[in-house]
Short mmCIF file of C-alpha atoms and ligand atoms in Angstrom, two decimals:
data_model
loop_
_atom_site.label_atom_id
_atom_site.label_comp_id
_atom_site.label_asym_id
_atom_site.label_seq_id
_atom_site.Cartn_x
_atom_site.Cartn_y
_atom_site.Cartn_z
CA UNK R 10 104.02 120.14 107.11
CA UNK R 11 103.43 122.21 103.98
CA UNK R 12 106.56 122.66 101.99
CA UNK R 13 107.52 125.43 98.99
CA UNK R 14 109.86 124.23 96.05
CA UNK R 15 111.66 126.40 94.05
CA UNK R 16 112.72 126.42 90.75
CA UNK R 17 116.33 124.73 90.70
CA UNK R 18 119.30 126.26 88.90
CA UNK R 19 121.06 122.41 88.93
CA UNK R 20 121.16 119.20 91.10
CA UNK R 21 125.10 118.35 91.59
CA UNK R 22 127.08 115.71 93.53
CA UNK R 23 126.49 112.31 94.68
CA UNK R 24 123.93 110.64 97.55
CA UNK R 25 123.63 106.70 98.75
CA UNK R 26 119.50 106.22 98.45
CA UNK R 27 118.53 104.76 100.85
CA UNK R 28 117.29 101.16 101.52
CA UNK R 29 114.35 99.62 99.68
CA UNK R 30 111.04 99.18 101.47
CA UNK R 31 109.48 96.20 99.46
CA UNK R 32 113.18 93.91 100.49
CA UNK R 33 113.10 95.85 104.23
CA UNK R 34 109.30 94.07 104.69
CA UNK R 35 110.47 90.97 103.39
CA UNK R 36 113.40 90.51 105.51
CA UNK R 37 111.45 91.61 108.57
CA UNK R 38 108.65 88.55 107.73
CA UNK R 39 110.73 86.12 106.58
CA UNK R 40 113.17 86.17 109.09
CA UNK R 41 110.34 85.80 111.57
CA UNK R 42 109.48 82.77 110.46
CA UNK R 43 112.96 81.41 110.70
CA UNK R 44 112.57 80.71 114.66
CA UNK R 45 115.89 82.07 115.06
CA UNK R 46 118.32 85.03 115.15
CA UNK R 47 119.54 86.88 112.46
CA UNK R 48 120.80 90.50 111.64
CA UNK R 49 119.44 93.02 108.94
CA UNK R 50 121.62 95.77 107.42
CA UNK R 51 120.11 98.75 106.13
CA UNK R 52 116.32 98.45 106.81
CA UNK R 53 114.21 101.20 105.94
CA UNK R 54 113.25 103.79 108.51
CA UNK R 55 110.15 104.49 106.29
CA UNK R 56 106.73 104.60 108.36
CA UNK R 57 105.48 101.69 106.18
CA UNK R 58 108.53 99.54 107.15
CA UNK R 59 107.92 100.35 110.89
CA UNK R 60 104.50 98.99 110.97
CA UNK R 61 106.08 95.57 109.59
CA UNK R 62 108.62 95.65 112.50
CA UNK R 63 105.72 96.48 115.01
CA UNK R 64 103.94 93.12 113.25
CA UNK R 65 106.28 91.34 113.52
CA UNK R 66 107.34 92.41 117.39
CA UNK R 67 103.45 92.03 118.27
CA UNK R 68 103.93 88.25 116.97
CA UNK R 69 106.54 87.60 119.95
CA UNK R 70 109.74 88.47 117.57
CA UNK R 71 112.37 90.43 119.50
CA UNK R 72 113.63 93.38 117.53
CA UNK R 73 115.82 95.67 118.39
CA UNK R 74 118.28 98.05 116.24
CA UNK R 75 121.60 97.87 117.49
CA UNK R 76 122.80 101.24 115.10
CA UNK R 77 121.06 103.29 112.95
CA UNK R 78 119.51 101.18 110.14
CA UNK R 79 121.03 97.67 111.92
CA UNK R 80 118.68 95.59 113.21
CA UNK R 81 119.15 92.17 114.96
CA UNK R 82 115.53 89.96 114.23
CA UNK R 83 115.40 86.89 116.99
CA UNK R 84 111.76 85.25 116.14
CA UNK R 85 112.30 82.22 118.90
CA UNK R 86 109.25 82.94 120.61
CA UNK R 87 107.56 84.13 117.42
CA UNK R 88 103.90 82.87 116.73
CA UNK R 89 103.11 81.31 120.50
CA UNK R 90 99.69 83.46 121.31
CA UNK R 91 96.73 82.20 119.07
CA UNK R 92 95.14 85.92 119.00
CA UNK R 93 96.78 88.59 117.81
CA UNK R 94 95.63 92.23 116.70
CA UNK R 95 98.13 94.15 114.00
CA UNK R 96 98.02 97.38 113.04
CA UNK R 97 99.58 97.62 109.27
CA UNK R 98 99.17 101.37 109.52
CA UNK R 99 99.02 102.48 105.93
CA UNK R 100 100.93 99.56 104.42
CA UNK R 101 99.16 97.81 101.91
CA UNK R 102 102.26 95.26 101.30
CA UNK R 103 102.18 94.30 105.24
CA UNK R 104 98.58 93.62 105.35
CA UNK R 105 98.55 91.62 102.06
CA UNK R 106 101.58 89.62 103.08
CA UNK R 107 100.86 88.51 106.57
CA UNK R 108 97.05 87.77 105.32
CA UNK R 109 98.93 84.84 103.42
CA UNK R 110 101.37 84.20 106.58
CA UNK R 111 98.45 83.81 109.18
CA UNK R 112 96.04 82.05 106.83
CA UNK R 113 98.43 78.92 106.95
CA UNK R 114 98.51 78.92 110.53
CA UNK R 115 96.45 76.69 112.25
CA UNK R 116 95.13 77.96 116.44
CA UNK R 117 96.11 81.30 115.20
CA UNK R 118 93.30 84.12 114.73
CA UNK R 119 94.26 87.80 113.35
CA UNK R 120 92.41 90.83 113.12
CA UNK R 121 94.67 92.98 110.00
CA UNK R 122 93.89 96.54 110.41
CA UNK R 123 94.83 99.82 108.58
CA UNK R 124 94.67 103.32 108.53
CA UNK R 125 92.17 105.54 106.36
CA UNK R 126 93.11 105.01 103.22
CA UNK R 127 94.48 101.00 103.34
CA UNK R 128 90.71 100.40 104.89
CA UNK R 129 89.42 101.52 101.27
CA UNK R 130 92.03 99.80 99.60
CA UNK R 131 91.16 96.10 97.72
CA UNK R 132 91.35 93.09 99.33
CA UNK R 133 89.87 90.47 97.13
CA UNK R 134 92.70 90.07 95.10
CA UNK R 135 94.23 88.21 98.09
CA UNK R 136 90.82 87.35 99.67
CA UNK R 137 89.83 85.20 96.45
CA UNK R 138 93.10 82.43 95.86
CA UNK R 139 93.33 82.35 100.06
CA UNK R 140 89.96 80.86 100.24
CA UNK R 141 90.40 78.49 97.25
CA UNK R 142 93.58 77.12 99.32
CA UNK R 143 90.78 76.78 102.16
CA UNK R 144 91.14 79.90 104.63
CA UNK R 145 88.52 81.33 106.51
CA UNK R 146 88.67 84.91 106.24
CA UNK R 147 86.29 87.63 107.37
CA UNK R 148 86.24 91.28 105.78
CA UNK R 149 84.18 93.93 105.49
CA UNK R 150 83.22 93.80 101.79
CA UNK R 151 86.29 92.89 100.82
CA UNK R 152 87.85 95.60 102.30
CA UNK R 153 89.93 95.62 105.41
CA UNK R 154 89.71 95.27 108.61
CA UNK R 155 90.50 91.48 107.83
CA UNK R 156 90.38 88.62 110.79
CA UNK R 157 92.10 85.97 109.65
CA UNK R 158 91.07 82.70 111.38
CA UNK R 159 94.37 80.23 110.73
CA UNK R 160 94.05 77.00 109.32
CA UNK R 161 95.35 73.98 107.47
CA UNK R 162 95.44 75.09 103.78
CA UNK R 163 95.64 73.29 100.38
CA UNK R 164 97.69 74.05 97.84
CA UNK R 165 96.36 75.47 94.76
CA UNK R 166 97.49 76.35 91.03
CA UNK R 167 96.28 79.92 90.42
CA UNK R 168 96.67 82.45 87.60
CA UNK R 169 96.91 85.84 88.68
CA UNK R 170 94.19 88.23 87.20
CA UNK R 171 96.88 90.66 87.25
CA UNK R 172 100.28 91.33 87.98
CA UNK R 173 101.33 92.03 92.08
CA UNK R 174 103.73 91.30 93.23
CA UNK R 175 101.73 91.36 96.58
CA UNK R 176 99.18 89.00 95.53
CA UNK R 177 101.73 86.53 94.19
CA UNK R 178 103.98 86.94 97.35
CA UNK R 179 100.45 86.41 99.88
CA UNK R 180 99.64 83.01 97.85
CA UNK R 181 103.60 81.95 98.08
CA UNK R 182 103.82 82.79 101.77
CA UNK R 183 100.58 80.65 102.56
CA UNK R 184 102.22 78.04 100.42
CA UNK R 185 105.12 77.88 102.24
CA UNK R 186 103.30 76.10 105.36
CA UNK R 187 101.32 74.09 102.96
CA UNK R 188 101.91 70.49 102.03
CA UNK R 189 101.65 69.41 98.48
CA UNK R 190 103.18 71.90 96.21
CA UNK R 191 101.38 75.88 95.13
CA UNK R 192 101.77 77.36 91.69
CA UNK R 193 101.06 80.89 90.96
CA UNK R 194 101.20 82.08 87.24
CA UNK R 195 101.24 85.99 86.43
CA UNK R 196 100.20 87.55 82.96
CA UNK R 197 103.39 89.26 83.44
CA UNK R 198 106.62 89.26 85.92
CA UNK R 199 106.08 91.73 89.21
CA UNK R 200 109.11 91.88 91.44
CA UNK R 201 110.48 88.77 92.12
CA UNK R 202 111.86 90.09 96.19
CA UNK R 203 110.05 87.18 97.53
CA UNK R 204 111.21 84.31 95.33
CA UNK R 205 114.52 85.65 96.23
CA UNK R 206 114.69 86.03 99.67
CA UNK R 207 112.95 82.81 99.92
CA UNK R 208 115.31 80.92 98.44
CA UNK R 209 118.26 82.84 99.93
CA UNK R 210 117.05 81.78 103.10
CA UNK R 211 116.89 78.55 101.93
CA UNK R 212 112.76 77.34 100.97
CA UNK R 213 111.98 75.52 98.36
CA UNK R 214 110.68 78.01 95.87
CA UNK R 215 111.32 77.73 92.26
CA UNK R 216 110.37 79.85 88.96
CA UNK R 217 109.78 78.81 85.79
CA UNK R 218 108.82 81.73 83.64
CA UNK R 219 105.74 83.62 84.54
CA UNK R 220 105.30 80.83 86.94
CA UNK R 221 106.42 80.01 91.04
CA UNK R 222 105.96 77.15 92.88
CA UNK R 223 106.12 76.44 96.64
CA UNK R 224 106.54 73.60 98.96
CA UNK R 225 106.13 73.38 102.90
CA UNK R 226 109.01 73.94 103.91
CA UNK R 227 111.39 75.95 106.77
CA UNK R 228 113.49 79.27 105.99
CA UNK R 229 116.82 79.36 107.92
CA UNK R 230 117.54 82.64 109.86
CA UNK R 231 120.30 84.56 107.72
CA UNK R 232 121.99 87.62 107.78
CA UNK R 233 120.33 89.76 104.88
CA UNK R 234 121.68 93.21 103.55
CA UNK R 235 118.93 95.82 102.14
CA UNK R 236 120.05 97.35 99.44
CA UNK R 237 118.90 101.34 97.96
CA UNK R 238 115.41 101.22 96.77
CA UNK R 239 115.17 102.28 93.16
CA UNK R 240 111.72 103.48 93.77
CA UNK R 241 113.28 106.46 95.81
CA UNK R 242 116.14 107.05 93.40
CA UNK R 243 113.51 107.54 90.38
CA UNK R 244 112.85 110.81 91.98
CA UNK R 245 116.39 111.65 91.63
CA UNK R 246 116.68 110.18 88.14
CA UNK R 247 113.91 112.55 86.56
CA UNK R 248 115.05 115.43 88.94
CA UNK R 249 118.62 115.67 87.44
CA UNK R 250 117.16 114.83 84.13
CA UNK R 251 114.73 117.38 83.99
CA UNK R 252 116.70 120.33 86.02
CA UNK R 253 119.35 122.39 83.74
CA UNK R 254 122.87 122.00 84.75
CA UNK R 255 122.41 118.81 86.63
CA UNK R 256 124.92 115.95 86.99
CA UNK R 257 124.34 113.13 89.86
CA UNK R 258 125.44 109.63 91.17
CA UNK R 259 122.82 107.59 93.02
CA UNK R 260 124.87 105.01 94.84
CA UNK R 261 123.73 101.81 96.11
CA UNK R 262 120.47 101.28 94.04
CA UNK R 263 118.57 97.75 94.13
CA UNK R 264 119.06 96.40 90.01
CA UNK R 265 117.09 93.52 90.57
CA UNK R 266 115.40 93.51 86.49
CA UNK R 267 111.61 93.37 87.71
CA UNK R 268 112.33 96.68 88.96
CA UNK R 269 114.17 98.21 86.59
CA UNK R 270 111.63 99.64 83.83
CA UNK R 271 112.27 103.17 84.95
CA UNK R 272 116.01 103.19 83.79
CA UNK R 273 114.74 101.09 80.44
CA UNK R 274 111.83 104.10 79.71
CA UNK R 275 114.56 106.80 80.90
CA UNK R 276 116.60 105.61 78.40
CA UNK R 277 114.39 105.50 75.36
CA UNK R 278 113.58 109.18 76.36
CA UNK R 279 117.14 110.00 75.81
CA UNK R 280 118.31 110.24 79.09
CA UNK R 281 122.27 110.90 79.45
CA UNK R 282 122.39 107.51 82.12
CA UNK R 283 124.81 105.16 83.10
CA UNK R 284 124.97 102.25 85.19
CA UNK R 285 128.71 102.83 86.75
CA UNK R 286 129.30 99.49 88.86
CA UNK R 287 127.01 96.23 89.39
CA UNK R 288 127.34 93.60 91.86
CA UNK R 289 125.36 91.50 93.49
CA UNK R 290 124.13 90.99 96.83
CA UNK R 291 122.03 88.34 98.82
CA UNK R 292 120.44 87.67 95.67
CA UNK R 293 119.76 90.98 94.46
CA UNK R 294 121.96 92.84 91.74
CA UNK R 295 122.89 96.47 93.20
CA UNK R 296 124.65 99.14 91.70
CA UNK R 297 125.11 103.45 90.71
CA UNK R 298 123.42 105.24 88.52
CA UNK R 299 124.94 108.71 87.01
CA UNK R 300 122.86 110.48 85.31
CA UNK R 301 123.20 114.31 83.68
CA UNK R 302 120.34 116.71 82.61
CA UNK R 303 118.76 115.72 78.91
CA UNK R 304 116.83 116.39 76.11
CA UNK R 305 114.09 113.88 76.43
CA UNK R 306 111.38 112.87 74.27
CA UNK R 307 107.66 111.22 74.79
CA UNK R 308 107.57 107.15 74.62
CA UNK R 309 104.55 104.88 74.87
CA UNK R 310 104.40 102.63 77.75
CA UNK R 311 102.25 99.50 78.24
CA UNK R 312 102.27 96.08 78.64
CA UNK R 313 104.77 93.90 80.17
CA UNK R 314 106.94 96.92 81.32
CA UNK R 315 104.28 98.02 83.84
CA UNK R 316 104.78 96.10 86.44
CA UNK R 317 108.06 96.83 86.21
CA UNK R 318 107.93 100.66 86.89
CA UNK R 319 103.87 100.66 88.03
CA UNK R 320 105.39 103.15 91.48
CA UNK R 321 107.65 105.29 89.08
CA UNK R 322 104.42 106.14 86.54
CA UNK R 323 103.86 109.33 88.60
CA UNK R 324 107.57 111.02 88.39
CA UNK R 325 107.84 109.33 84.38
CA UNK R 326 104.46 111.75 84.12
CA UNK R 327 106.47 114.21 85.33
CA UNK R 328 109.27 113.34 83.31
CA UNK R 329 106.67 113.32 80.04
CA UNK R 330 106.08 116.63 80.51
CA UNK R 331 109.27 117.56 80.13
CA UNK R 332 109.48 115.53 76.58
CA UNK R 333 108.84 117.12 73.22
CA UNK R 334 105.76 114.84 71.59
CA UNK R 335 103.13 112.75 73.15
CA UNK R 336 103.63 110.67 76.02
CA UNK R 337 100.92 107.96 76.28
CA UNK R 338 100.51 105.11 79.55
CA UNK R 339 98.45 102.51 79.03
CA UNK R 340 97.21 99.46 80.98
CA UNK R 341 98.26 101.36 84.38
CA UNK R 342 94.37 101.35 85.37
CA UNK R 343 96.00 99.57 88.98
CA UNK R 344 96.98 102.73 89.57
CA UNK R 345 93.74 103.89 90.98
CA UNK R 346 94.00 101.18 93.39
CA UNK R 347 97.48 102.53 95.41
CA UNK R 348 97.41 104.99 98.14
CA UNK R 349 95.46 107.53 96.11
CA UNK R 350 94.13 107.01 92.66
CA UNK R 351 96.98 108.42 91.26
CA UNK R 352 95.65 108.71 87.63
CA UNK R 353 93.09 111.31 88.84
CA UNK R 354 94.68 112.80 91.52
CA UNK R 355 98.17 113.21 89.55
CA UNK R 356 96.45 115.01 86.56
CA UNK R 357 94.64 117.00 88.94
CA UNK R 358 97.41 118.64 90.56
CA UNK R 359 100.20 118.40 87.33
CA UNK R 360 97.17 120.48 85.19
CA UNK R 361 97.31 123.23 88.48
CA UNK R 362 101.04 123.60 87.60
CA UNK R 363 100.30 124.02 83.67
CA UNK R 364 101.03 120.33 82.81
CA UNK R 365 99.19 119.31 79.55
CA UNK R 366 97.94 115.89 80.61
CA UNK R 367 94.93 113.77 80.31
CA UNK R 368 93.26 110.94 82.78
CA UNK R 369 92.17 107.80 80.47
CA UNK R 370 91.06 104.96 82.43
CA UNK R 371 93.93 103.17 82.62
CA UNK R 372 96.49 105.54 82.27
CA UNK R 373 97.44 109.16 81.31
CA UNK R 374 98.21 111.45 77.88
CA UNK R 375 100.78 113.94 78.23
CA UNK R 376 101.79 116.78 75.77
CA UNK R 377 105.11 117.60 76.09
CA UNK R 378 107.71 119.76 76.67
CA UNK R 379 105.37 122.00 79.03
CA UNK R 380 106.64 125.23 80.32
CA UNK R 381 105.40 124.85 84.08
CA UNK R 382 104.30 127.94 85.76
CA UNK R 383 103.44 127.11 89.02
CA UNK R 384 103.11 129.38 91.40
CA UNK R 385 100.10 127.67 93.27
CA UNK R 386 99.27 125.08 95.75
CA UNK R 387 99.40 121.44 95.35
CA UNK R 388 97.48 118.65 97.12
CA UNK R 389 99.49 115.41 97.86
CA UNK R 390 96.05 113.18 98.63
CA UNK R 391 97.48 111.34 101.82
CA UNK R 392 100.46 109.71 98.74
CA UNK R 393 103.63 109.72 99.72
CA UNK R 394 105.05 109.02 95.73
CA UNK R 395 102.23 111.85 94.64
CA UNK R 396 104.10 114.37 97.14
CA UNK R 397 107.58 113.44 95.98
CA UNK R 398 106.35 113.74 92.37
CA UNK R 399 105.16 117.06 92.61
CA UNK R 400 108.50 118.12 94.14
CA UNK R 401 110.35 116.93 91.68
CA UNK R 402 108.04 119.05 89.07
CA UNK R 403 107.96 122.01 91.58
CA UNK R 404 111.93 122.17 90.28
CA UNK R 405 111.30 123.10 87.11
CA UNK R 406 108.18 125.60 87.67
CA UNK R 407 108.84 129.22 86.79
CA UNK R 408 107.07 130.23 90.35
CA UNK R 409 107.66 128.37 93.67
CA UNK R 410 105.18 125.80 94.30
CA UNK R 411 103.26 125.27 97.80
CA UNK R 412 102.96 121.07 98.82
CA UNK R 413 100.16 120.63 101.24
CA UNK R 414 101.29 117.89 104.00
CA UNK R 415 104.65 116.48 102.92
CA UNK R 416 105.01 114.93 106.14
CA UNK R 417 103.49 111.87 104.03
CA UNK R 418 106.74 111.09 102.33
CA UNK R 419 107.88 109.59 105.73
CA UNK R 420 105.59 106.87 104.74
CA UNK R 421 108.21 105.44 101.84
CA UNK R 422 111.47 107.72 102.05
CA UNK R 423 112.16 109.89 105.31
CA UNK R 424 115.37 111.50 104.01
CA UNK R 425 114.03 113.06 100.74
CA UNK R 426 114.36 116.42 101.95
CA UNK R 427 117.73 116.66 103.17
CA UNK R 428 118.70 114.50 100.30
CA UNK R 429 117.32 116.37 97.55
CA UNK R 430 118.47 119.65 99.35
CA UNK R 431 122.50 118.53 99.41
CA UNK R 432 122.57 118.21 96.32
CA UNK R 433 121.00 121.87 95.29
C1 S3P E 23 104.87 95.99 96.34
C2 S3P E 23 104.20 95.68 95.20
C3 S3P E 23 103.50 96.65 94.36
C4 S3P E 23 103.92 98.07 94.68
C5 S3P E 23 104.00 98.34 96.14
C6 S3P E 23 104.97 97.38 96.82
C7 S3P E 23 105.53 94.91 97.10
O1 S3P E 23 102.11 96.55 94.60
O2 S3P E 23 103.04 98.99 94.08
O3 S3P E 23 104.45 99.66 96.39
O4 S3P E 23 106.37 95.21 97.97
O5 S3P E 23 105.22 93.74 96.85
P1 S3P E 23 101.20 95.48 93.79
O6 S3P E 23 101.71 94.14 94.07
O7 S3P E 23 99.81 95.67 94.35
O8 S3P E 23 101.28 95.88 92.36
#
């Protein structure tokens, strides 16, 4: 589906974002290794999500939604064939998750499959600390498809090149059906869903700084509640703070810290944003965000913060070019690594609009404030975030702007559109 944006005269009213897909995977996997029933509110209807649920259904969990985004999870019979072939579609957390999951399974073999663009994604970030733990893994250059031949595992102590929160959470997961006890140490914090969940449920998981540790040991099926995924609502966030005449509450958005960088970088742009009402639930802190058109200006990002906002650097691009001075992103180079390289591909396409902005190798230069003309075609690269992104710019372009195959935001967030539209 290719889709035209016009320039916006004002975003207005309030929306509930919708539930976040790194918790939605989570409670999907974890619960199936429960071995019993439990119920999930709010789980993401995103493509990426789906493929976890069709995991975890070809594993022998039952499944079923009993209303729109409930879902009861019943994983007695989970885990009882010792071959099993899964197709984790475009989903790079799914495939790097149950890789840890089905390495610490003895009897079990797994062939991990993807589409297109997860087949030239990297594996041996997860590859490397599985087979120091012991697990016999075979890949096509480190690349997927992945078989996965289960075994007994040993724990290990491992320090994280970088920080992922996937990597971490594949090393955790085959620690959980490991005796003795796993460590895993990032350079920095990446979300911490994992740790959570895991110890809402009940495993013994600890943290200790930039450090986790894991011990065999058996989740207990729970009832877990999904709350809005951030991610998504950073679309909104720049939108209304970039759009004249704009004013907007984002309810029910996921406050967990590791996640929150984007409000932190918002707000040392000058963004008019408020938190209105925190609470927290199963383990995660939740609440709205209201947040009014501004005057921003450029900020340097880098370091620890990255991991904390690494799938909002696209729209904060966008954002940067909408900030008098000289935005600069460093130590992002893991960007090139997602479901485009979105260093090159985003400068591509924000330069076709009349963004001033410069690929470095790990990061981007912006000049800002740009006065977008648009009026041209846009490529979203297969990226569901890239697609979103360029919306959000195509709202302040002088001409409409033409996004080739938007269909791919049904990967992350299915009810952008309609969203983003009730509130024009
Ligand atoms: C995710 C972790 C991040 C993020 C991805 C989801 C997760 O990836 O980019 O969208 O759910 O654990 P990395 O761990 O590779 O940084």
């Amino acid at each position: 589906m290719n889709l035209t944006v016009n320039k916006s005269s004002g975003l207005n009213g309030e929306i509930v974002i919708p539930s976040d897909k790194s918790i939605s995977h989570r409670s999907a996997m974890f619960l199936a290794l429960t071995g019993g029933k439990a119920e999930i509110n709010n789980f993401s209807t995103g493509a990426d999500c789906i493929s976890t649920l069709n995991i975890i259904k070809a594993l022998g969990c039952e499944a079923e939604f009993i209303s729109d985004k409930h879902l009861v999870v019943d994983s007695k019979n989970a885990f009882k064939k010792d071959l099993y072939r899964l197709d984790c579609g475009n989903s790079g957390t799914s495939m790097r998750l149950f890789s840890g999951i089905l390495a610490s399974r003895p009897e079990t073999e797994a062939e991990l499959y993807g589409d297109e663009s997860l087949s030239k994604r990297p594996m041996r970030r997860i590859i490397n600390p599985l087979e120091l733990m012991g697990a016999k893994i075979k890949h096509k250059d480190f690349k997927s498809p992945l078989t996965i031949f289960g075994k007994e595992l040993f724990p290990i102590d491992y320090k994280t090149p970088i920080a992922s929160a996937q990597v971490k959470s594949c090393i955790l997961l085959a620690g959980l059906n490991t005796y003795g006890e796993t460590r895993v140490t990032e350079p920095y914090v990446s979300r911490d869903h994992t740790e959570r969940m895991l110890k809402y449920l009940g495993a013994d998981i600890n943290v200790k700084g930039n450090t986790v540790s894991i011990k065999k040991s058996q989740p207990e099926p729970k009832n877990i509640s999904v709350c809005g995924d951030i991610s998504s609502a950073a679309f909104f966030m720049t939108a209304a703070a970039i759009t004249p005449n704009s004013d907007v509450i984002l309810r029910n958005v996921g406050l967990n810290q590791t996640r929150t960088g984007i409000i932190d970088i918002l707000n040392q742009m000058g963004a008019e944003i408020e938190i209105l009402d925190e609470k927290t639930e199963c383990n995660e802190e939740v609440g709205d965000i209201r947040i009014r058109t501004s005057e921003l200006k450029a900020v340097t990002i880098e370091g620890e913060i990255i991991p904390r906002l690494i799938d909002e650097l696209p729209v904060i691009a966008v954002a940067a070019t909408q900030a008098s001075g000289t935005t600069v992103i460093k130590d992002a180079g893991d960007l090139r690594n997602k479901e485009s390289d979105r260093i090159k591909c985003l400068v591509t396409e924000l330069r076709k609009l009349g963004a001033n902005i410069e690929e470095t190798q790990d990061g981007f230069i912006i000049e800002g404030k740009s006065r977008l003309n648009g009026g041209c075609e846009v490529e979203c690269y297969h990226d569901h975030r890239l697609a979103m992104s360029f919306y959000t710019a195509g709202l302040v372009c002088e001409k409409p702007v033409l996004i080739n195959e938007f269909q791919w935001v049904d990967i992350s967030f299915p009810e952008f559109l309609p969203l983003i539209e009730s509130l024009s």
